Coordinates of C-alpha atoms in Angstrom, one line a residue:
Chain A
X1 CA -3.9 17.2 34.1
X2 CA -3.3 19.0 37.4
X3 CA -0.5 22.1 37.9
X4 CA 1.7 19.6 39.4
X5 CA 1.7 17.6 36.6
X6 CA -0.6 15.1 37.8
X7 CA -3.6 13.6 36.7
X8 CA -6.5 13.9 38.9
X9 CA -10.1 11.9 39.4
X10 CA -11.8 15.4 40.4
X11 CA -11.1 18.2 38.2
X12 CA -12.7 21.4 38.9
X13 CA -12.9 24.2 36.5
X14 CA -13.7 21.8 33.0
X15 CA -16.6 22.4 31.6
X16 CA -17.8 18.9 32.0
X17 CA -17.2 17.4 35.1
X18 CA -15.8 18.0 37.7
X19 CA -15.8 13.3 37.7
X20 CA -14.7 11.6 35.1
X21 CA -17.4 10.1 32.9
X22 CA -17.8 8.2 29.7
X23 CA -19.7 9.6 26.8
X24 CA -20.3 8.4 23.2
X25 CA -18.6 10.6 20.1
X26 CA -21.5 12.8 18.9
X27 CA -22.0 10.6 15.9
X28 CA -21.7 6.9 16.9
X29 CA -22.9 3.5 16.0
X30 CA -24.6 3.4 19.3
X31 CA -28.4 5.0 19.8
X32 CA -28.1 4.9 23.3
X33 CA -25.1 4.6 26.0
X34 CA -24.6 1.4 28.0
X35 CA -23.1 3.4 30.6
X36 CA -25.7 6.0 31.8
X37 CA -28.7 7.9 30.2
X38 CA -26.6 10.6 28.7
X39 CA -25.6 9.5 25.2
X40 CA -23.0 12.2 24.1
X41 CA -21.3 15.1 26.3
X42 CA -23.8 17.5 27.1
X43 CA -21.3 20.4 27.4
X44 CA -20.1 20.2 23.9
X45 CA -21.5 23.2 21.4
X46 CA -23.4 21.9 18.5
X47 CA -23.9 23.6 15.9
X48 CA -27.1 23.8 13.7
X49 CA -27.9 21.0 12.2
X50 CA -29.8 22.2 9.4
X51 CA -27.3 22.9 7.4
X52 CA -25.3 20.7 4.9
X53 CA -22.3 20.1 6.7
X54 CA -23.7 19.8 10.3
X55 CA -26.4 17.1 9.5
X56 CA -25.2 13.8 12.1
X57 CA -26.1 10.0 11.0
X58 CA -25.8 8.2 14.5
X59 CA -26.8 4.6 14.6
X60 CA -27.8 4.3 10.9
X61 CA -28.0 1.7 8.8
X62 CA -26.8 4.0 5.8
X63 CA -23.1 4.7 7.5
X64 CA -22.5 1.2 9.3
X65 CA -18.7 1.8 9.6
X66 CA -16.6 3.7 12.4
X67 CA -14.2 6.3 10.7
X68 CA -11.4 7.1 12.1
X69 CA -8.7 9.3 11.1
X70 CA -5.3 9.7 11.5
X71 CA -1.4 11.6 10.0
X72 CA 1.1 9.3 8.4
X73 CA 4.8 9.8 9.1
X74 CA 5.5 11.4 5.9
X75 CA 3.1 14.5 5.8
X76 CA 2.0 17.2 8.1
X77 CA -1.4 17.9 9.1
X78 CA -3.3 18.4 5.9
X79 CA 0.0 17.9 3.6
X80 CA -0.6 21.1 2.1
X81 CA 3.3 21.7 2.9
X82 CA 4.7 18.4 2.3
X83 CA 3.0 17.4 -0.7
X84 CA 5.5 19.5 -2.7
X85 CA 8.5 17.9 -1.3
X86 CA 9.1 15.1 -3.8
X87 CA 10.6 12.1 -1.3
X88 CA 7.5 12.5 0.7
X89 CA 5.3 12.4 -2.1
X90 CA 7.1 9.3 -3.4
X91 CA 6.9 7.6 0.0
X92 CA 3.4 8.2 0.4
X93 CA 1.6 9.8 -2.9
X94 CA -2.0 9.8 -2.8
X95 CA -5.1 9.4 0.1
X96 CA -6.3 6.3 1.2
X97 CA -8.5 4.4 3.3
X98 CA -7.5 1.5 5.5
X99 CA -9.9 -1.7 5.6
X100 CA -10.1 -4.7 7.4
X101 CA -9.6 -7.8 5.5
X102 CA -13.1 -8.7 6.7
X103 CA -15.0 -5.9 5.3
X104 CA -12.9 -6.0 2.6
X105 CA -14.0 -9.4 1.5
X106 CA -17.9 -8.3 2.7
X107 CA -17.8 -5.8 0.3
X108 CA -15.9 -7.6 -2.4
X109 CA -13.0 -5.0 -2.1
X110 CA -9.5 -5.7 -3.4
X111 CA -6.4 -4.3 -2.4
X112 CA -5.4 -1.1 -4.4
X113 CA -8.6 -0.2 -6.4
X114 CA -10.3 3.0 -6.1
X115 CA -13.5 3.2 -3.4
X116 CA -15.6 6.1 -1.9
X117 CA -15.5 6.7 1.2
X118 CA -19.0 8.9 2.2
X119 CA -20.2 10.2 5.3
X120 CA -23.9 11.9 5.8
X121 CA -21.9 14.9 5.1
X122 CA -19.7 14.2 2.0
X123 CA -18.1 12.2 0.5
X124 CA -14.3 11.5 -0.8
X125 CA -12.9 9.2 -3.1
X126 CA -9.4 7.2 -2.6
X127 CA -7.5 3.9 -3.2
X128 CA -8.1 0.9 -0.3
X129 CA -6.1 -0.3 1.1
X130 CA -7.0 -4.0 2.3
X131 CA -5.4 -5.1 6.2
X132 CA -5.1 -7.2 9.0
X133 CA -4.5 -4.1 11.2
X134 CA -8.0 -3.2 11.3
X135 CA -10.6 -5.4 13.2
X136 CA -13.7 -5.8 13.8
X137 CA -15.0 -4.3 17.3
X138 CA -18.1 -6.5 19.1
X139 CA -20.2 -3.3 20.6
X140 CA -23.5 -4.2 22.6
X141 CA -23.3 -8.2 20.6
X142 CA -23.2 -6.6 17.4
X143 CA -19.9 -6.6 15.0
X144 CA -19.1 -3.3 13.8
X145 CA -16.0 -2.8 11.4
X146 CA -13.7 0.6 11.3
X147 CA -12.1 1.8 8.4
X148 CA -9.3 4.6 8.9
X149 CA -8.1 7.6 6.5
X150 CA -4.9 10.0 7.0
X151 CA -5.8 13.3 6.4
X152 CA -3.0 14.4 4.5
X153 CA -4.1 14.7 1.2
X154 CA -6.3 17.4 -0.5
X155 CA -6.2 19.4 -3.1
X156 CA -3.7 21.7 -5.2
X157 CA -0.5 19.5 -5.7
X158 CA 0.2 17.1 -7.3
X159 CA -1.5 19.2 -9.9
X160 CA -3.1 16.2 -11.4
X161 CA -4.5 14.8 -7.5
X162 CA -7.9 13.1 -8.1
X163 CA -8.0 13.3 -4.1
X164 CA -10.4 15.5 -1.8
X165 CA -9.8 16.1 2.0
X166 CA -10.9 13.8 4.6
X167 CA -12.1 16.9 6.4
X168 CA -15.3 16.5 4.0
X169 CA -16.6 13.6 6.0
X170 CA -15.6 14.4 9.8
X171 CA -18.2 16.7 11.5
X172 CA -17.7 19.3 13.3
X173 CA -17.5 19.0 16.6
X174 CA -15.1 19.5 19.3
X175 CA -14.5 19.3 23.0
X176 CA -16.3 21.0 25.3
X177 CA -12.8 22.6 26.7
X178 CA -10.8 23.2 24.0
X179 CA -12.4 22.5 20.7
X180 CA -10.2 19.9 19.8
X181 CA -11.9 18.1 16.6
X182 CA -13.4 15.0 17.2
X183 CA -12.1 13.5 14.3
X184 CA -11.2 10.2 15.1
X185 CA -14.8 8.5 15.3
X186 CA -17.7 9.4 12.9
X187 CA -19.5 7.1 11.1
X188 CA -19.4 6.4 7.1
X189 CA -19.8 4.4 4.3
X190 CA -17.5 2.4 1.9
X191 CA -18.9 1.6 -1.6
X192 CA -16.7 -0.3 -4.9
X193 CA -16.9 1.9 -7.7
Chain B
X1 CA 45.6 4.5 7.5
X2 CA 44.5 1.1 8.3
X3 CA 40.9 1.3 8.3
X4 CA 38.6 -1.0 10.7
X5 CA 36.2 -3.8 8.9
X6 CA 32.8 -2.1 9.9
X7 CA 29.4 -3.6 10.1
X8 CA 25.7 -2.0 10.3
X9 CA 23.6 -4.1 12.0
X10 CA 19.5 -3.7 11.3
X11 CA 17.4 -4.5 14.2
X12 CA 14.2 -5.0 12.7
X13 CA 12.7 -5.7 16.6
X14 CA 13.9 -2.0 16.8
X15 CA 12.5 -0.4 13.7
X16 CA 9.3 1.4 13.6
X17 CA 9.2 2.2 10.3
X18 CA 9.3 5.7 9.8
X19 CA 11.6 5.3 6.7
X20 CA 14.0 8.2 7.9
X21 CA 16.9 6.0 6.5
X22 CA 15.0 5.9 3.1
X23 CA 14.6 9.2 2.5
X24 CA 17.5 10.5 4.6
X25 CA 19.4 8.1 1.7
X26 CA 18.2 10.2 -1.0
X27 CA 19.4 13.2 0.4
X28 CA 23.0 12.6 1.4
X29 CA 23.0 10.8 -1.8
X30 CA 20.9 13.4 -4.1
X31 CA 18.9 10.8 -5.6
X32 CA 15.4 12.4 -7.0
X33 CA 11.8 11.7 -5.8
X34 CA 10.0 9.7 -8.7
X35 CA 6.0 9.9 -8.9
X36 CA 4.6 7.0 -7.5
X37 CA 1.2 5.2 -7.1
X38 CA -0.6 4.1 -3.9
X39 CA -0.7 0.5 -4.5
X40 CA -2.3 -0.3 -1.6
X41 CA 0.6 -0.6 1.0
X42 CA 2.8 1.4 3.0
X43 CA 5.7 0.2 1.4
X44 CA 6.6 3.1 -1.6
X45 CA 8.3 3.0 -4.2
X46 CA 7.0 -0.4 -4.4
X47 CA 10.5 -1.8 -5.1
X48 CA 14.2 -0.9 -5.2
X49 CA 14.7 1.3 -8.1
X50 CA 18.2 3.1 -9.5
X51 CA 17.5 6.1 -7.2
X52 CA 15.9 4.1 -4.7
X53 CA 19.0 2.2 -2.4
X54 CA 17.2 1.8 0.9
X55 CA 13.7 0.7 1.0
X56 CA 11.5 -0.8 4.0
X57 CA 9.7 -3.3 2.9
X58 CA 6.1 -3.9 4.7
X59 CA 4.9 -7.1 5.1
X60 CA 1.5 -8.5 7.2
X61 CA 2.4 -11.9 8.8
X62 CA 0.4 -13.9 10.8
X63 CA 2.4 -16.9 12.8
X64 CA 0.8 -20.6 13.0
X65 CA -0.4 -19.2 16.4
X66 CA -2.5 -17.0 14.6
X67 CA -0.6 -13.7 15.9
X68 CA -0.4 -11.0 14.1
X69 CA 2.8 -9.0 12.9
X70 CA 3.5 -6.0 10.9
X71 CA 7.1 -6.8 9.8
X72 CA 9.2 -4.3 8.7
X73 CA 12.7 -5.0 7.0
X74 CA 14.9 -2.2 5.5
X75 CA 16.4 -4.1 2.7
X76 CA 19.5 -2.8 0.4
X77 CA 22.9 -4.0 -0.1
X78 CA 24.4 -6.2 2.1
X79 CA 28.0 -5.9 1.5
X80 CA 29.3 -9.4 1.3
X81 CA 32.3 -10.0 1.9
X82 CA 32.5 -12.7 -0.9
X83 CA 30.6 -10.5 -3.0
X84 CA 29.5 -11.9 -6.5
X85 CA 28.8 -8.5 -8.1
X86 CA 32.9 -7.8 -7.3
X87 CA 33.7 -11.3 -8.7
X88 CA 31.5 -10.2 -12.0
X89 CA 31.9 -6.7 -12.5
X90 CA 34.6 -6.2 -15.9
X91 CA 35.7 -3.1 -15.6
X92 CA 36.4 -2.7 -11.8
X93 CA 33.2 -0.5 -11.1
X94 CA 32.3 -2.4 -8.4
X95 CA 34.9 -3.1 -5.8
X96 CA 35.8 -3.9 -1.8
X97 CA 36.7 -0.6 0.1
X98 CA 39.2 -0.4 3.1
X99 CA 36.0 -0.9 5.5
X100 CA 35.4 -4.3 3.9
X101 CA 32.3 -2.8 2.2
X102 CA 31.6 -2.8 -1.6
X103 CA 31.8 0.1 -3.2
X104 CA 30.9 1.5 -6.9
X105 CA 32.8 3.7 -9.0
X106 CA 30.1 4.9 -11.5
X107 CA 32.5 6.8 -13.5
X108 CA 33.9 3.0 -14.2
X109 CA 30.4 1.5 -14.8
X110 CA 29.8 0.3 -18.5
X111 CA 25.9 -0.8 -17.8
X112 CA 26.6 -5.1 -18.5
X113 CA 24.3 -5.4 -15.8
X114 CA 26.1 -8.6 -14.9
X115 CA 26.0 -7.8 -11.2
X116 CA 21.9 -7.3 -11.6
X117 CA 21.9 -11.4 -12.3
X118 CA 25.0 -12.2 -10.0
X119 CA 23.6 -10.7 -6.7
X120 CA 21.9 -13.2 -4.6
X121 CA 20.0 -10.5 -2.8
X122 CA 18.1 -8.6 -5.4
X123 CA 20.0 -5.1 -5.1
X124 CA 21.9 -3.4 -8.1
X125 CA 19.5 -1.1 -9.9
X126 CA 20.1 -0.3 -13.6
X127 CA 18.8 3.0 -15.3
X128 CA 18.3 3.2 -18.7
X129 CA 18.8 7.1 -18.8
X130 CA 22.5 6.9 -17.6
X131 CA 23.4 3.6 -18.6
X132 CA 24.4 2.6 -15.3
X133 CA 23.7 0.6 -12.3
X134 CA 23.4 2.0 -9.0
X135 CA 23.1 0.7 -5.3
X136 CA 24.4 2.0 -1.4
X137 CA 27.9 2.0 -0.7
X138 CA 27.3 2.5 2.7
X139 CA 28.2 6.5 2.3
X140 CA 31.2 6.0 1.2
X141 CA 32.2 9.5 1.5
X142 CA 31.1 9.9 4.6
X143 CA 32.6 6.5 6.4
X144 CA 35.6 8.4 4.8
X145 CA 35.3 11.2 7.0
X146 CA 34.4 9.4 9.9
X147 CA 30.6 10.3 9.7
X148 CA 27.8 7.7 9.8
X149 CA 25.8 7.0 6.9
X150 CA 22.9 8.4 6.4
X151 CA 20.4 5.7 7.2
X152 CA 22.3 5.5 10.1
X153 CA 22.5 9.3 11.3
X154 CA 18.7 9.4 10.8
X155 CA 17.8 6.5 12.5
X156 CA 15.9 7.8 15.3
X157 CA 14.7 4.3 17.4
X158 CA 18.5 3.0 17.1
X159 CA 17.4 -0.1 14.9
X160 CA 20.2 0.9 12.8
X161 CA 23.9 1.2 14.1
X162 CA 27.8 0.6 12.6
X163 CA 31.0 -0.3 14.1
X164 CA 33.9 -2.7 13.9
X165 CA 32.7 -6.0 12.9
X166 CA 33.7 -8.2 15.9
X167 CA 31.9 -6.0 18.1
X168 CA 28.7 -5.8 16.4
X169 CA 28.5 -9.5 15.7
X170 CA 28.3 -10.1 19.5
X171 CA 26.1 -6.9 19.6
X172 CA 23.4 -9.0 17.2
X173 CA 23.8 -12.0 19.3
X174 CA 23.7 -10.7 22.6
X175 CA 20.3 -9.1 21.0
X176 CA 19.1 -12.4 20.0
X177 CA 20.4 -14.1 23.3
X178 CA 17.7 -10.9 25.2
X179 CA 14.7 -11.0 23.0
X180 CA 14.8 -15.1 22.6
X181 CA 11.8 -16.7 20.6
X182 CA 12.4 -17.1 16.4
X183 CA 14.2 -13.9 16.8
X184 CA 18.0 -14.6 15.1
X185 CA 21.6 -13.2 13.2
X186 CA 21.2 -13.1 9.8
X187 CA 24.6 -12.3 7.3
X188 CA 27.4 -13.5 9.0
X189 CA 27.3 -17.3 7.9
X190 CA 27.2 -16.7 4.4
X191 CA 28.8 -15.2 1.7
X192 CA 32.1 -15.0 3.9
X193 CA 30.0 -12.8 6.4
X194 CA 28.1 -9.6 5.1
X195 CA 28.7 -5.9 6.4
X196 CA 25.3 -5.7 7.0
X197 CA 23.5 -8.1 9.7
X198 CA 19.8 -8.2 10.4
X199 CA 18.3 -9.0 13.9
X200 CA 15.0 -10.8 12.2
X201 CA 11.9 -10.6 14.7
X202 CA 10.8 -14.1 12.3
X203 CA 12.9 -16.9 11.1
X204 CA 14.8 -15.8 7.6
X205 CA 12.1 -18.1 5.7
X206 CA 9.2 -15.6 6.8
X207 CA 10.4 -12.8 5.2
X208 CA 9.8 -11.9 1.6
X209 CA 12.6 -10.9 -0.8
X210 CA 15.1 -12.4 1.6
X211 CA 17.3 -15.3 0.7
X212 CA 17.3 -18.2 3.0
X213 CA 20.4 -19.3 1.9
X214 CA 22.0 -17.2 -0.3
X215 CA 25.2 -17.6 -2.5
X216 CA 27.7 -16.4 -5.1
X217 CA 25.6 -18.5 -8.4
X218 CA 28.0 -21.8 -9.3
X219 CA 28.2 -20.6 -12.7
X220 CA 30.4 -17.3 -11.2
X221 CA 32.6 -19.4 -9.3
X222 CA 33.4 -21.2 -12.4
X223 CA 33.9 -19.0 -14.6
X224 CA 35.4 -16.3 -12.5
X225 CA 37.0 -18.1 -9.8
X226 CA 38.7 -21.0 -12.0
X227 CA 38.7 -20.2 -15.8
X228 CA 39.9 -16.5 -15.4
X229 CA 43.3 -17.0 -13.9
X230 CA 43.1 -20.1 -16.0
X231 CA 42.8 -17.6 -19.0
X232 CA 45.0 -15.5 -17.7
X233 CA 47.8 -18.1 -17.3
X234 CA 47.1 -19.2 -21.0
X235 CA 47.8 -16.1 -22.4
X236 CA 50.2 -15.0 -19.9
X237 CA 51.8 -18.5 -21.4
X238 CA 51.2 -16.8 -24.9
X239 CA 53.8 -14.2 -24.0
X240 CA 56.1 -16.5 -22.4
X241 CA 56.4 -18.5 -24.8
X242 CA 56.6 -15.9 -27.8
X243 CA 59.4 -14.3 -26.2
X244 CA 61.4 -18.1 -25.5
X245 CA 60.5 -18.5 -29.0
X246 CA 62.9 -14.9 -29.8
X247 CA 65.5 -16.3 -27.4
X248 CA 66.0 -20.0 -29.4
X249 CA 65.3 -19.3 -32.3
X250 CA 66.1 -15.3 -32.6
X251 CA 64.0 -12.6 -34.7
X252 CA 62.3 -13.6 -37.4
X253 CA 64.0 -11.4 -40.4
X254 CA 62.9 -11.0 -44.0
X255 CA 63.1 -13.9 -46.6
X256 CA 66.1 -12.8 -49.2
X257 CA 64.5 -12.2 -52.3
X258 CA 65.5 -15.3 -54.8
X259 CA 66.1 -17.5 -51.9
X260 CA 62.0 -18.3 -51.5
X261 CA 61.8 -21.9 -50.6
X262 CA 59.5 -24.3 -53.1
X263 CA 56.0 -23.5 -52.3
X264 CA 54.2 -20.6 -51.8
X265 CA 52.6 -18.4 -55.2

């Protein structure tokens, strides 16, 4: 966005750019781009892959599923706040991971049991929670389902949580402007327990 | 001071489910948070519950077109004006306000639950801990004071507003009339017209939890609509008739002792 409150097709002084251009999310179910030779944004810092929570699973057959994640109304950011206020809690009360009916039945999931949810770089465990909200995308003739996770829930309170943070599966990785997390596609895995 | 009938009329078309009204409810109302499960749903606590009044209810519909709706429906008491709980209710707990609405004394409240089975909507909550039921009375206090209720101050997409009933009964319909399709009025032909209306973004049947045609139960009518001032005039005749008795016949006074009449011993 421009001074003048404007979007613009040339922007000068980004650090990609100055055109607009499309580029996958560092870890994606895609090896290669559709839309030009570069796969991911070239300006973005990456940081050493060696270690534990750095390593990136793109295009594997071992994390299939687009993550994405997201608040619900109730909490704030990491819920570290709003946890402790008791008719938020009740409204919403513990993690969980969105899935599409279709997956669901795939993976002979049922509404309201317990799953893990694990990415290359962690893992987290939470409750399912089976929908016709989430559907399956078609990318390059291949179906590829997304599952979806708030990350309001953690650790500390309720005292007796079983929940970790989402942030255990998200990599990290921002924009190449402002660092904003790319947290709303990585690729994971769902398993029954 | 006369008092206007007032209605709150739900648009569900307008809801986006943010359940400001359901917590906001709690609040005015000091109700406490309870620890709850994720069950799998949005919709939490997973029912109404005695400190529960106001609850959106979540629901994943897909039409015969095969289009698919997230429906959302803020459910809790509709104030009828030919309210069953009223006609049921012994010891006056329960009871029509000036604003047409139905109020509930729970100083009064005995805990017969009778109003739990009476309503045909599902709403009165009992808890065992107080040995009471509760259930929204619109804020009483606050219509009072000319404030909006609570659900109704908090609502931030305007799916909820109140006012005189008239004018919100054309309000719903005009609503209808704009978004056409199965959207439709649903309260004000049954029950001699509730104080809450719906705008439904499905037809009535599509909705779980919600009455396609609901009543006051037969058995109510009978026994609370025709034997109780049939009682009443039976013993109302009692009286009468004990106190013509003392006007014919006089006070009954002791037998004179030696004058017993054969019998008796």
């Amino acid at each position: 966005m421009q001074k003048d409150g404007m979007g613009a097709l040339f922007g000068p002084g980004m650090a990609e750019g100055p055109f607009p251009e499309h580029y996958e999310p560092l870890e994606g179910p895609l090896a290669k781009n559709p839309m030009s030779g570069q796969l991911i944004n070239p300006a973005i810092h990456i940081f050493d892959k060696h270690s534990d929570v750095d390593k990136i699973a793109r295009a594997s057959e071992k994390f299939p599923y687009v993550c994405t994640t997201y608040s619900c109304t109730e909490h704030w950011c990491s819920g570290a706040l709003t946890r402790w206020q008791a008719w938020l809690l009740e409204a919403m009360p513990e993690a969980y991971v969105e899935i599409g009916d279709l997956l669901a039945r795939d993976l002979g999931i049922r509404n309201g049991v317990r799953v893990k949810v694990s990415s290359i770089r962690g893992s987290v465990q939470c409750v399912a929670m089976v929908t016709k909200r989430f559907k399956p995308f078609l990318i390059e003739g291949k179906t590829i389902h997304q599952v979806g996770l708030p990350f309001n829930y953690g650790w500390l309170f309720p005292k007796d949580t079983k929940d970790d943070s989402t942030n255990l599966l998200s990599p990290s990785v921002g924009d190449a402007n402002t660092f904003c997390p790319e947290y709303k596609a990585f690729m994971v895995n769902v398993t029954k327990l | 001071m006369k008092r206007p009938e007032l209605v709150k009329l739900i648009d569900t078309t307008l809801c986006s489910a943010c359940r400001g009204c359901q917590v906001a409810c709690k609040q005015w109302n000091e109700m406490p948070g309870l620890r709850t499960k994720q069950i799998g749903s949005y919709q939490n606590p997973p029912d109404l519950q005695w400190n529960t009044w106001t609850l959106i209810r979540f629901q994943e519909y897909v039409n015969d077109k095969g289009a698919f709706k997230w429906l959302f429906r803020k459910d809790g008491c509709m104030h009828c004006t030919d309210a069953a709980c009223v006609k049921v209710c012994p010891s006056g707990a329960l009871h029509h306000t000036e604003f047409g609405t139905v109020g509930l004394n729970s100083s009064r409240c005995i805990g017969c639950k009778e109003c739990v089975s009476a309503c045909p909507f599902d709403i009165p909550r009992y808890s065992q801990e107080t040995d009471k039921i509760y259930k929204c009375d619109l804020c009483y206090d606050r219509l009072r004071n000319d404030a909006l209720p609570a659900c109704v101050k908090t609502c931030g997409t305007g799916a909820l507003t109140i006012g005189g009933k008239d004018a919100m009964i054309k309000k719903a319909y005009a609503r209808v009339k704009e978004l056409g399709g199965d959207t439709n009025v649903y309260g004000d032909k049954f029950v001699g017209g509730t104080h809450v209306l719906y705008v439904l973004d499905e037809k009535a049947k599509v909705y779980d939890n919600l009455p396609r045609d609901p009543s006051v139960p037969f058995s109510i009518i009978v026994w609370k609509d025709m034997l109780k001032p049939l009682a009443l005039l039976a013993a109302g005749g009692v009286l009468a008739g004990s106190f013509l008795h003392y006007i014919l016949h006089g006070p009954k006074l002791p037998d004179e002792p030696g004058k017993e009449e054969k019998g008796g011993e």
